[in-house]
Amino acid sequence: ALATGTNHQTGAALSAEVMDVARRASRRRDENAEHAKNEAKLKQQIAYREELRRQMEEKKEERRRQKEKDEEFDRRYEQAYANVATSGAGATLGGGAPVDGRGPPNLDIGVVPPRGRRDPNLESGQSP
């Protein structure tokens, strides 16, 4: 409530009251500005949190897809290996000629035996 009057003392009180109202208004402006700044900062923090959450979900989904892809690859590999493994003994040993249990094949390529020792089979042209 503003005091009204004509004497000097009443004028001083009025002046002090006007100054007090001005201070309160200034303080309110400062508080509103601070509040606006805090609100903007809070909105920024929420947006950052949501972006991090989105990125984490993306990464989780990417790991899930990769796991499915790896499992599919393993399943196909095992299926293909099972098909190869059941098609014969040679396939399970890495391919090539099948092993028949008689040892390595005869590699008669005209190798000369050491001096003093002659293989009678080589001289006669027969294989062992």
mmCIF file of N, CA and C in Angstrom:
data_model
loop_
_atom_site.group_PDB
_atom_site.id
_atom_site.type_symbol
_atom_site.label_atom_id
_atom_site.label_comp_id
_atom_site.label_asym_id
_atom_site.label_seq_id
_atom_site.Cartn_x
_atom_site.Cartn_y
_atom_site.Cartn_z
ATOM 1 N N ALA A 1 0.853 -1.175 0.000
ATOM 2 C CA ALA A 1 0.000 0.000 0.000
ATOM 3 C C ALA A 1 0.891 1.227 0.000
ATOM 4 N N LEU A 2 0.656 2.081 -0.949
ATOM 5 C CA LEU A 2 1.445 3.297 -1.056
ATOM 6 C C LEU A 2 0.871 4.355 -0.118
ATOM 7 N N ALA A 3 1.767 5.004 0.589
ATOM 8 C CA ALA A 3 1.342 6.078 1.496
ATOM 9 C C ALA A 3 1.241 7.370 0.713
ATOM 10 N N THR A 4 0.240 8.129 0.993
ATOM 11 C CA THR A 4 0.083 9.421 0.316
ATOM 12 C C THR A 4 0.144 10.530 1.357
ATOM 13 N N GLY A 5 0.701 11.643 0.970
ATOM 14 C CA GLY A 5 0.797 12.749 1.918
ATOM 15 C C GLY A 5 1.583 13.887 1.308
ATOM 16 N N THR A 6 1.619 15.007 2.005
ATOM 17 C CA THR A 6 2.265 16.184 1.475
ATOM 18 C C THR A 6 3.553 16.518 2.183
ATOM 19 N N ASN A 7 3.778 16.009 3.349
ATOM 20 C CA ASN A 7 4.997 16.394 4.059
ATOM 21 C C ASN A 7 6.201 15.622 3.529
ATOM 22 N N HIS A 8 7.361 16.052 3.896
ATOM 23 C CA HIS A 8 8.635 15.513 3.419
ATOM 24 C C HIS A 8 8.830 14.068 3.854
ATOM 25 N N GLN A 9 8.437 13.773 5.087
ATOM 26 C CA GLN A 9 8.605 12.424 5.610
ATOM 27 C C GLN A 9 7.750 11.444 4.816
ATOM 28 N N THR A 10 6.569 11.803 4.457
ATOM 29 C CA THR A 10 5.701 10.931 3.675
ATOM 30 C C THR A 10 6.280 10.756 2.285
ATOM 31 N N GLY A 11 6.863 11.746 1.724
ATOM 32 C CA GLY A 11 7.506 11.658 0.406
ATOM 33 C C GLY A 11 8.698 10.723 0.432
ATOM 34 N N ALA A 12 9.457 10.743 1.532
ATOM 35 C CA ALA A 12 10.606 9.847 1.677
ATOM 36 C C ALA A 12 10.130 8.414 1.805
ATOM 37 N N ALA A 13 9.050 8.196 2.561
ATOM 38 C CA ALA A 13 8.506 6.846 2.707
ATOM 39 C C ALA A 13 7.999 6.347 1.363
ATOM 40 N N LEU A 14 7.364 7.226 0.606
ATOM 41 C CA LEU A 14 6.866 6.857 -0.716
ATOM 42 C C LEU A 14 8.023 6.489 -1.629
ATOM 43 N N SER A 15 9.058 7.260 -1.564
ATOM 44 C CA SER A 15 10.240 6.995 -2.380
ATOM 45 C C SER A 15 10.878 5.662 -1.998
ATOM 46 N N ALA A 16 10.948 5.366 -0.707
ATOM 47 C CA ALA A 16 11.518 4.097 -0.245
ATOM 48 C C ALA A 16 10.635 2.934 -0.685
ATOM 49 N N GLU A 17 9.324 3.135 -0.615
ATOM 50 C CA GLU A 17 8.407 2.075 -1.028
ATOM 51 C C GLU A 17 8.512 1.819 -2.531
ATOM 52 N N VAL A 18 8.632 2.863 -3.315
ATOM 53 C CA VAL A 18 8.800 2.718 -4.779
ATOM 54 C C VAL A 18 10.100 1.994 -5.071
ATOM 55 N N MET A 19 11.137 2.313 -4.364
ATOM 56 C CA MET A 19 12.433 1.651 -4.553
ATOM 57 C C MET A 19 12.325 0.166 -4.193
ATOM 58 N N ASP A 20 11.583 -0.128 -3.120
ATOM 59 C CA ASP A 20 11.403 -1.521 -2.706
ATOM 60 C C ASP A 20 10.634 -2.304 -3.777
ATOM 61 N N VAL A 21 9.594 -1.699 -4.311
ATOM 62 C CA VAL A 21 8.815 -2.350 -5.380
ATOM 63 C C VAL A 21 9.709 -2.575 -6.598
ATOM 64 N N ALA A 22 10.525 -1.611 -6.926
ATOM 65 C CA ALA A 22 11.432 -1.737 -8.082
ATOM 66 C C ALA A 22 12.442 -2.858 -7.847
ATOM 67 N N ARG A 23 12.986 -2.941 -6.611
ATOM 68 C CA ARG A 23 13.923 -4.025 -6.289
ATOM 69 C C ARG A 23 13.257 -5.393 -6.425
ATOM 70 N N ARG A 24 12.024 -5.502 -5.887
ATOM 71 C CA ARG A 24 11.313 -6.787 -5.984
ATOM 72 C C ARG A 24 11.038 -7.157 -7.444
ATOM 73 N N ALA A 25 10.682 -6.190 -8.243
ATOM 74 C CA ALA A 25 10.414 -6.451 -9.667
ATOM 75 C C ALA A 25 11.703 -6.893 -10.374
ATOM 76 N N SER A 26 12.793 -6.242 -10.033
ATOM 77 C CA SER A 26 14.089 -6.618 -10.622
ATOM 78 C C SER A 26 14.482 -8.038 -10.203
ATOM 79 N N ARG A 27 14.275 -8.339 -8.922
ATOM 80 C CA ARG A 27 14.579 -9.667 -8.411
ATOM 81 C C ARG A 27 13.719 -10.721 -9.126
ATOM 82 N N ARG A 28 12.433 -10.385 -9.321
ATOM 83 C CA ARG A 28 11.536 -11.307 -10.017
ATOM 84 C C ARG A 28 12.001 -11.548 -11.457
ATOM 85 N N ARG A 29 12.428 -10.486 -12.132
ATOM 86 C CA ARG A 29 12.961 -10.636 -13.504
ATOM 87 C C ARG A 29 14.178 -11.533 -13.510
ATOM 88 N N ASP A 30 15.076 -11.306 -12.526
ATOM 89 C CA ASP A 30 16.275 -12.153 -12.429
ATOM 90 C C ASP A 30 15.902 -13.606 -12.173
ATOM 91 N N GLU A 31 14.929 -13.807 -11.256
ATOM 92 C CA GLU A 31 14.487 -15.170 -10.955
ATOM 93 C C GLU A 31 13.844 -15.815 -12.180
ATOM 94 N N ASN A 32 13.060 -15.050 -12.921
ATOM 95 C CA ASN A 32 12.425 -15.581 -14.134
ATOM 96 C C ASN A 32 13.472 -15.937 -15.189
ATOM 97 N N ALA A 33 14.481 -15.088 -15.322
ATOM 98 C CA ALA A 33 15.553 -15.358 -16.284
ATOM 99 C C ALA A 33 16.318 -16.616 -15.872
ATOM 100 N N GLU A 34 16.593 -16.733 -14.572
ATOM 101 C CA GLU A 34 17.289 -17.920 -14.047
ATOM 102 C C GLU A 34 16.434 -19.166 -14.251
ATOM 103 N N HIS A 35 15.127 -19.003 -13.994
ATOM 104 C CA HIS A 35 14.209 -20.120 -14.185
ATOM 105 C C HIS A 35 14.187 -20.552 -15.661
ATOM 106 N N ALA A 36 14.140 -19.602 -16.561
ATOM 107 C CA ALA A 36 14.137 -19.906 -17.997
ATOM 108 C C ALA A 36 15.436 -20.609 -18.402
ATOM 109 N N LYS A 37 16.556 -20.110 -17.836
ATOM 110 C CA LYS A 37 17.844 -20.734 -18.148
ATOM 111 C C LYS A 37 17.888 -22.168 -17.621
ATOM 112 N N ASN A 38 17.402 -22.389 -16.395
ATOM 113 C CA ASN A 38 17.365 -23.738 -15.824
ATOM 114 C C ASN A 38 16.440 -24.657 -16.617
ATOM 115 N N GLU A 39 15.321 -24.101 -17.051
ATOM 116 C CA GLU A 39 14.376 -24.895 -17.839
ATOM 117 C C GLU A 39 14.998 -25.314 -19.179
ATOM 118 N N ALA A 40 15.703 -24.404 -19.818
ATOM 119 C CA ALA A 40 16.372 -24.726 -21.087
ATOM 120 C C ALA A 40 17.445 -25.792 -20.871
ATOM 121 N N LYS A 41 18.185 -25.673 -19.777
ATOM 122 C CA LYS A 41 19.220 -26.653 -19.460
ATOM 123 C C LYS A 41 18.597 -28.025 -19.211
ATOM 124 N N LEU A 42 17.480 -28.058 -18.498
ATOM 125 C CA LEU A 42 16.781 -29.308 -18.223
ATOM 126 C C LEU A 42 16.278 -29.956 -19.515
ATOM 127 N N LYS A 43 15.728 -29.137 -20.405
ATOM 128 C CA LYS A 43 15.272 -29.661 -21.700
ATOM 129 C C LYS A 43 16.437 -30.244 -22.487
ATOM 130 N N GLN A 44 17.572 -29.583 -22.430
ATOM 131 C CA GLN A 44 18.767 -30.068 -23.129
ATOM 132 C C GLN A 44 19.228 -31.405 -22.527
ATOM 133 N N GLN A 45 19.200 -31.512 -21.198
ATOM 134 C CA GLN A 45 19.591 -32.762 -20.539
ATOM 135 C C GLN A 45 18.645 -33.899 -20.908
ATOM 136 N N ILE A 46 17.360 -33.614 -20.967
ATOM 137 C CA ILE A 46 16.380 -34.632 -21.335
ATOM 138 C C ILE A 46 16.601 -35.083 -22.769
ATOM 139 N N ALA A 47 16.848 -34.138 -23.675
ATOM 140 C CA ALA A 47 17.102 -34.485 -25.078
ATOM 141 C C ALA A 47 18.368 -35.337 -25.197
ATOM 142 N N TYR A 48 19.398 -34.994 -24.453
ATOM 143 C CA TYR A 48 20.654 -35.760 -24.475
ATOM 144 C C TYR A 48 20.412 -37.168 -23.947
ATOM 145 N N ARG A 49 19.674 -37.285 -22.855
ATOM 146 C CA ARG A 49 19.360 -38.594 -22.269
ATOM 147 C C ARG A 49 18.578 -39.455 -23.265
ATOM 148 N N GLU A 50 17.604 -38.858 -23.929
ATOM 149 C CA GLU A 50 16.809 -39.595 -24.919
ATOM 150 C C GLU A 50 17.669 -40.040 -26.101
ATOM 151 N N GLU A 51 18.594 -39.198 -26.529
ATOM 152 C CA GLU A 51 19.494 -39.560 -27.632
ATOM 153 C C GLU A 51 20.391 -40.730 -27.225
ATOM 154 N N LEU A 52 20.918 -40.694 -26.015
ATOM 155 C CA LEU A 52 21.737 -41.808 -25.528
ATOM 156 C C LEU A 52 20.915 -43.093 -25.450
ATOM 157 N N ARG A 53 19.709 -42.986 -24.966
ATOM 158 C CA ARG A 53 18.825 -44.157 -24.867
ATOM 159 C C ARG A 53 18.566 -44.739 -26.263
ATOM 160 N N ARG A 54 18.302 -43.854 -27.232
ATOM 161 C CA ARG A 54 18.064 -44.299 -28.607
ATOM 162 C C ARG A 54 19.285 -45.013 -29.171
ATOM 163 N N GLN A 55 20.470 -44.447 -28.944
ATOM 164 C CA GLN A 55 21.705 -45.065 -29.434
ATOM 165 C C GLN A 55 21.935 -46.423 -28.780
ATOM 166 N N MET A 56 21.634 -46.535 -27.486
ATOM 167 C CA MET A 56 21.815 -47.814 -26.803
ATOM 168 C C MET A 56 20.860 -48.864 -27.365
ATOM 169 N N GLU A 57 19.625 -48.475 -27.647
ATOM 170 C CA GLU A 57 18.657 -49.405 -28.233
ATOM 171 C C GLU A 57 19.102 -49.836 -29.632
ATOM 172 N N GLU A 58 19.618 -48.879 -30.403
ATOM 173 C CA GLU A 58 20.137 -49.199 -31.743
ATOM 174 C C GLU A 58 21.259 -50.227 -31.656
ATOM 175 N N LYS A 59 22.189 -50.005 -30.741
ATOM 176 C CA LYS A 59 23.328 -50.909 -30.569
ATOM 177 C C LYS A 59 22.851 -52.296 -30.143
ATOM 178 N N LYS A 60 21.883 -52.325 -29.231
ATOM 179 C CA LYS A 60 21.329 -53.591 -28.761
ATOM 180 C C LYS A 60 20.684 -54.345 -29.928
ATOM 181 N N GLU A 61 19.926 -53.637 -30.744
ATOM 182 C CA GLU A 61 19.279 -54.252 -31.906
ATOM 183 C C GLU A 61 20.322 -54.753 -32.909
ATOM 184 N N GLU A 62 21.384 -53.981 -33.098
ATOM 185 C CA GLU A 62 22.465 -54.388 -34.016
ATOM 186 C C GLU A 62 23.131 -55.675 -33.514
ATOM 187 N N ARG A 63 23.396 -55.761 -32.194
ATOM 188 C CA ARG A 63 23.990 -56.980 -31.629
ATOM 189 C C ARG A 63 23.062 -58.179 -31.793
ATOM 190 N N ARG A 64 21.749 -57.949 -31.605
ATOM 191 C CA ARG A 64 20.773 -59.027 -31.768
ATOM 192 C C ARG A 64 20.754 -59.527 -33.209
ATOM 193 N N ARG A 65 20.758 -58.598 -34.184
ATOM 194 C CA ARG A 65 20.778 -58.995 -35.604
ATOM 195 C C ARG A 65 22.056 -59.743 -35.944
ATOM 196 N N GLN A 66 23.199 -59.287 -35.415
ATOM 197 C CA GLN A 66 24.469 -59.960 -35.683
ATOM 198 C C GLN A 66 24.469 -61.367 -35.095
ATOM 199 N N LYS A 67 23.900 -61.510 -33.897
ATOM 200 C CA LYS A 67 23.826 -62.828 -33.265
ATOM 201 C C LYS A 67 22.978 -63.767 -34.118
ATOM 202 N N GLU A 68 21.844 -63.282 -34.603
ATOM 203 C CA GLU A 68 20.997 -64.099 -35.479
ATOM 204 C C GLU A 68 21.744 -64.488 -36.749
ATOM 205 N N LYS A 69 22.464 -63.537 -37.305
ATOM 206 C CA LYS A 69 23.235 -63.793 -38.527
ATOM 207 C C LYS A 69 24.307 -64.858 -38.273
ATOM 208 N N ASP A 70 25.007 -64.743 -37.138
ATOM 209 C CA ASP A 70 26.041 -65.725 -36.788
ATOM 210 C C ASP A 70 25.430 -67.103 -36.569
ATOM 211 N N GLU A 71 24.284 -67.141 -35.885
ATOM 212 C CA GLU A 71 23.626 -68.426 -35.652
ATOM 213 C C GLU A 71 23.189 -69.066 -36.968
ATOM 214 N N GLU A 72 22.683 -68.260 -37.892
ATOM 215 C CA GLU A 72 22.281 -68.768 -39.214
ATOM 216 C C GLU A 72 23.493 -69.315 -39.961
ATOM 217 N N PHE A 73 24.618 -68.589 -39.892
ATOM 218 C CA PHE A 73 25.838 -69.051 -40.549
ATOM 219 C C PHE A 73 26.281 -70.383 -39.948
ATOM 220 N N ASP A 74 26.299 -70.472 -38.612
ATOM 221 C CA ASP A 74 26.700 -71.713 -37.941
ATOM 222 C C ASP A 74 25.786 -72.863 -38.327
ATOM 223 N N ARG A 75 24.474 -72.594 -38.372
ATOM 224 C CA ARG A 75 23.514 -73.634 -38.733
ATOM 225 C C ARG A 75 23.777 -74.136 -40.150
ATOM 226 N N ARG A 76 23.982 -73.212 -41.087
ATOM 227 C CA ARG A 76 24.260 -73.607 -42.484
ATOM 228 C C ARG A 76 25.589 -74.349 -42.592
ATOM 229 N N TYR A 77 26.589 -73.891 -41.847
ATOM 230 C CA TYR A 77 27.897 -74.538 -41.885
ATOM 231 C C TYR A 77 27.788 -75.970 -41.370
ATOM 232 N N GLU A 78 27.125 -76.130 -40.230
ATOM 233 C CA GLU A 78 26.977 -77.474 -39.659
ATOM 234 C C GLU A 78 26.179 -78.378 -40.587
ATOM 235 N N GLN A 79 25.151 -77.818 -41.221
ATOM 236 C CA GLN A 79 24.342 -78.602 -42.156
ATOM 237 C C GLN A 79 25.189 -79.013 -43.363
ATOM 238 N N ALA A 80 25.972 -78.100 -43.898
ATOM 239 C CA ALA A 80 26.818 -78.420 -45.046
ATOM 240 C C ALA A 80 27.883 -79.431 -44.645
ATOM 241 N N TYR A 81 28.462 -79.276 -43.466
ATOM 242 C CA TYR A 81 29.489 -80.212 -43.003
ATOM 243 C C TYR A 81 28.880 -81.596 -42.807
ATOM 244 N N ALA A 82 27.672 -81.659 -42.277
ATOM 245 C CA ALA A 82 27.010 -82.949 -42.068
ATOM 246 C C ALA A 82 26.767 -83.638 -43.417
ATOM 247 N N ASN A 83 26.407 -82.853 -44.440
ATOM 248 C CA ASN A 83 26.180 -83.425 -45.770
ATOM 249 C C ASN A 83 27.475 -83.966 -46.352
ATOM 250 N N VAL A 84 28.576 -83.255 -46.174
ATOM 251 C CA VAL A 84 29.870 -83.684 -46.703
ATOM 252 C C VAL A 84 30.387 -84.882 -45.920
ATOM 253 N N ALA A 85 30.238 -84.844 -44.612
ATOM 254 C CA ALA A 85 30.772 -85.892 -43.760
ATOM 255 C C ALA A 85 30.078 -87.225 -44.022
ATOM 256 N N THR A 86 28.847 -87.217 -44.449
ATOM 257 C CA THR A 86 28.122 -88.467 -44.688
ATOM 258 C C THR A 86 28.316 -88.984 -46.099
ATOM 259 N N SER A 87 29.060 -88.274 -46.953
ATOM 260 C CA SER A 87 29.181 -88.703 -48.349
ATOM 261 C C SER A 87 30.390 -89.592 -48.594
ATOM 262 N N GLY A 88 31.164 -89.927 -47.607
ATOM 263 C CA GLY A 88 32.275 -90.851 -47.801
ATOM 264 C C GLY A 88 33.440 -90.529 -46.908
ATOM 265 N N ALA A 89 34.331 -91.508 -46.750
ATOM 266 C CA ALA A 89 35.480 -91.354 -45.862
ATOM 267 C C ALA A 89 36.444 -90.302 -46.367
ATOM 268 N N GLY A 90 36.610 -90.224 -47.681
ATOM 269 C CA GLY A 90 37.552 -89.252 -48.245
ATOM 270 C C GLY A 90 37.160 -87.827 -47.938
ATOM 271 N N ALA A 91 35.866 -87.569 -47.919
ATOM 272 C CA ALA A 91 35.392 -86.213 -47.673
ATOM 273 C C ALA A 91 35.699 -85.778 -46.243
ATOM 274 N N THR A 92 35.681 -86.711 -45.296
ATOM 275 C CA THR A 92 35.942 -86.324 -43.913
ATOM 276 C C THR A 92 37.420 -86.099 -43.665
ATOM 277 N N LEU A 93 38.265 -86.574 -44.563
ATOM 278 C CA LEU A 93 39.708 -86.393 -44.388
ATOM 279 C C LEU A 93 40.243 -85.248 -45.228
ATOM 280 N N GLY A 94 39.367 -84.441 -45.756
ATOM 281 C CA GLY A 94 39.819 -83.272 -46.491
ATOM 282 C C GLY A 94 39.775 -83.460 -47.988
ATOM 283 N N GLY A 95 39.140 -84.466 -48.483
ATOM 284 C CA GLY A 95 38.994 -84.629 -49.924
ATOM 285 C C GLY A 95 40.134 -85.446 -50.511
ATOM 286 N N GLY A 96 40.232 -85.456 -51.820
ATOM 287 C CA GLY A 96 41.264 -86.247 -52.484
ATOM 288 C C GLY A 96 40.826 -87.687 -52.608
ATOM 289 N N ALA A 97 41.783 -88.557 -52.891
ATOM 290 C CA ALA A 97 41.472 -89.976 -53.052
ATOM 291 C C ALA A 97 41.091 -90.586 -51.715
ATOM 292 N N PRO A 98 40.099 -91.484 -51.724
ATOM 293 C CA PRO A 98 39.731 -92.121 -50.472
ATOM 294 C C PRO A 98 40.834 -93.036 -49.968
ATOM 295 N N VAL A 99 40.950 -93.111 -48.662
ATOM 296 C CA VAL A 99 41.957 -93.956 -48.053
ATOM 297 C C VAL A 99 41.401 -95.382 -48.017
ATOM 298 N N ASP A 100 42.189 -96.346 -48.504
ATOM 299 C CA ASP A 100 41.695 -97.723 -48.533
ATOM 300 C C ASP A 100 42.360 -98.611 -47.502
ATOM 301 N N GLY A 101 43.242 -98.084 -46.685
ATOM 302 C CA GLY A 101 43.845 -98.855 -45.615
ATOM 303 C C GLY A 101 45.119 -99.588 -46.002
ATOM 304 N N ARG A 102 45.575 -99.495 -47.263
ATOM 305 C CA ARG A 102 46.786 -100.209 -47.677
ATOM 306 C C ARG A 102 48.032 -99.342 -47.549
ATOM 307 N N GLY A 103 47.916 -98.166 -47.067
ATOM 308 C CA GLY A 103 49.091 -97.310 -46.945
ATOM 309 C C GLY A 103 49.146 -96.325 -48.086
ATOM 310 N N PRO A 104 50.274 -95.602 -48.214
ATOM 311 C CA PRO A 104 50.382 -94.597 -49.274
ATOM 312 C C PRO A 104 50.437 -95.274 -50.640
ATOM 313 N N PRO A 105 50.030 -94.543 -51.680
ATOM 314 C CA PRO A 105 50.089 -95.133 -53.021
ATOM 315 C C PRO A 105 51.527 -95.358 -53.460
ATOM 316 N N ASN A 106 51.699 -96.261 -54.422
ATOM 317 C CA ASN A 106 53.025 -96.554 -54.967
ATOM 318 C C ASN A 106 53.484 -95.370 -55.793
ATOM 319 N N LEU A 107 54.557 -94.775 -55.370
ATOM 320 C CA LEU A 107 55.084 -93.615 -56.074
ATOM 321 C C LEU A 107 56.306 -94.011 -56.899
ATOM 322 N N ASP A 108 56.146 -94.921 -57.826
ATOM 323 C CA ASP A 108 57.248 -95.383 -58.674
ATOM 324 C C ASP A 108 57.520 -94.343 -59.741
ATOM 325 N N ILE A 109 58.461 -93.458 -59.450
ATOM 326 C CA ILE A 109 58.784 -92.395 -60.406
ATOM 327 C C ILE A 109 60.233 -92.515 -60.862
ATOM 328 N N GLY A 110 60.777 -93.700 -60.782
ATOM 329 C CA GLY A 110 62.145 -93.909 -61.258
ATOM 330 C C GLY A 110 63.194 -93.404 -60.312
ATOM 331 N N VAL A 111 62.975 -93.511 -59.025
ATOM 332 C CA VAL A 111 63.949 -93.067 -58.034
ATOM 333 C C VAL A 111 65.085 -94.095 -58.006
ATOM 334 N N VAL A 112 66.296 -93.614 -58.078
ATOM 335 C CA VAL A 112 67.461 -94.497 -58.059
ATOM 336 C C VAL A 112 67.804 -94.796 -56.617
ATOM 337 N N PRO A 113 67.910 -96.107 -56.249
ATOM 338 C CA PRO A 113 68.267 -96.450 -54.871
ATOM 339 C C PRO A 113 69.718 -96.097 -54.585
ATOM 340 N N PRO A 114 70.054 -96.000 -53.325
ATOM 341 C CA PRO A 114 71.452 -95.705 -52.973
ATOM 342 C C PRO A 114 72.394 -96.770 -53.555
ATOM 343 N N ARG A 115 73.658 -96.388 -53.749
ATOM 344 C CA ARG A 115 74.659 -97.279 -54.336
ATOM 345 C C ARG A 115 74.815 -98.557 -53.527
ATOM 346 N N GLY A 116 74.910 -99.631 -54.226
ATOM 347 C CA GLY A 116 75.114 -100.897 -53.560
ATOM 348 C C GLY A 116 73.808 -101.586 -53.195
ATOM 349 N N ARG A 117 72.712 -100.888 -53.257
ATOM 350 C CA ARG A 117 71.431 -101.516 -52.944
ATOM 351 C C ARG A 117 70.508 -101.337 -54.130
ATOM 352 N N ARG A 118 70.023 -102.409 -54.625
ATOM 353 C CA ARG A 118 69.108 -102.336 -55.758
ATOM 354 C C ARG A 118 67.794 -102.986 -55.387
ATOM 355 N N ASP A 119 66.739 -102.344 -55.752
ATOM 356 C CA ASP A 119 65.412 -102.913 -55.509
ATOM 357 C C ASP A 119 65.079 -103.831 -56.670
ATOM 358 N N PRO A 120 64.925 -105.136 -56.440
ATOM 359 C CA PRO A 120 64.658 -106.060 -57.518
ATOM 360 C C PRO A 120 63.365 -105.735 -58.250
ATOM 361 N N ASN A 121 62.397 -105.136 -57.559
ATOM 362 C CA ASN A 121 61.119 -104.792 -58.218
ATOM 363 C C ASN A 121 61.300 -103.711 -59.249
ATOM 364 N N LEU A 122 62.190 -102.750 -58.964
ATOM 365 C CA LEU A 122 62.424 -101.671 -59.922
ATOM 366 C C LEU A 122 63.130 -102.197 -61.166
ATOM 367 N N GLU A 123 64.037 -103.117 -61.003
ATOM 368 C CA GLU A 123 64.786 -103.641 -62.138
ATOM 369 C C GLU A 123 63.887 -104.442 -63.067
ATOM 370 N N SER A 124 62.914 -105.146 -62.517
ATOM 371 C CA SER A 124 62.064 -105.986 -63.351
ATOM 372 C C SER A 124 60.845 -105.226 -63.877
ATOM 373 N N GLY A 125 60.660 -103.977 -63.414
ATOM 374 C CA GLY A 125 59.511 -103.195 -63.887
ATOM 375 C C GLY A 125 58.218 -103.533 -63.195
ATOM 376 N N GLN A 126 58.274 -104.269 -62.128
ATOM 377 C CA GLN A 126 57.078 -104.635 -61.394
ATOM 378 C C GLN A 126 56.884 -103.686 -60.215
ATOM 379 N N SER A 127 55.648 -103.582 -59.798
ATOM 380 C CA SER A 127 55.383 -102.769 -58.614
ATOM 381 C C SER A 127 55.097 -103.679 -57.441
ATOM 382 N N PRO A 128 55.369 -103.308 -56.258
ATOM 383 C CA PRO A 128 55.215 -104.163 -55.064
ATOM 384 C C PRO A 128 53.806 -104.604 -54.819
#
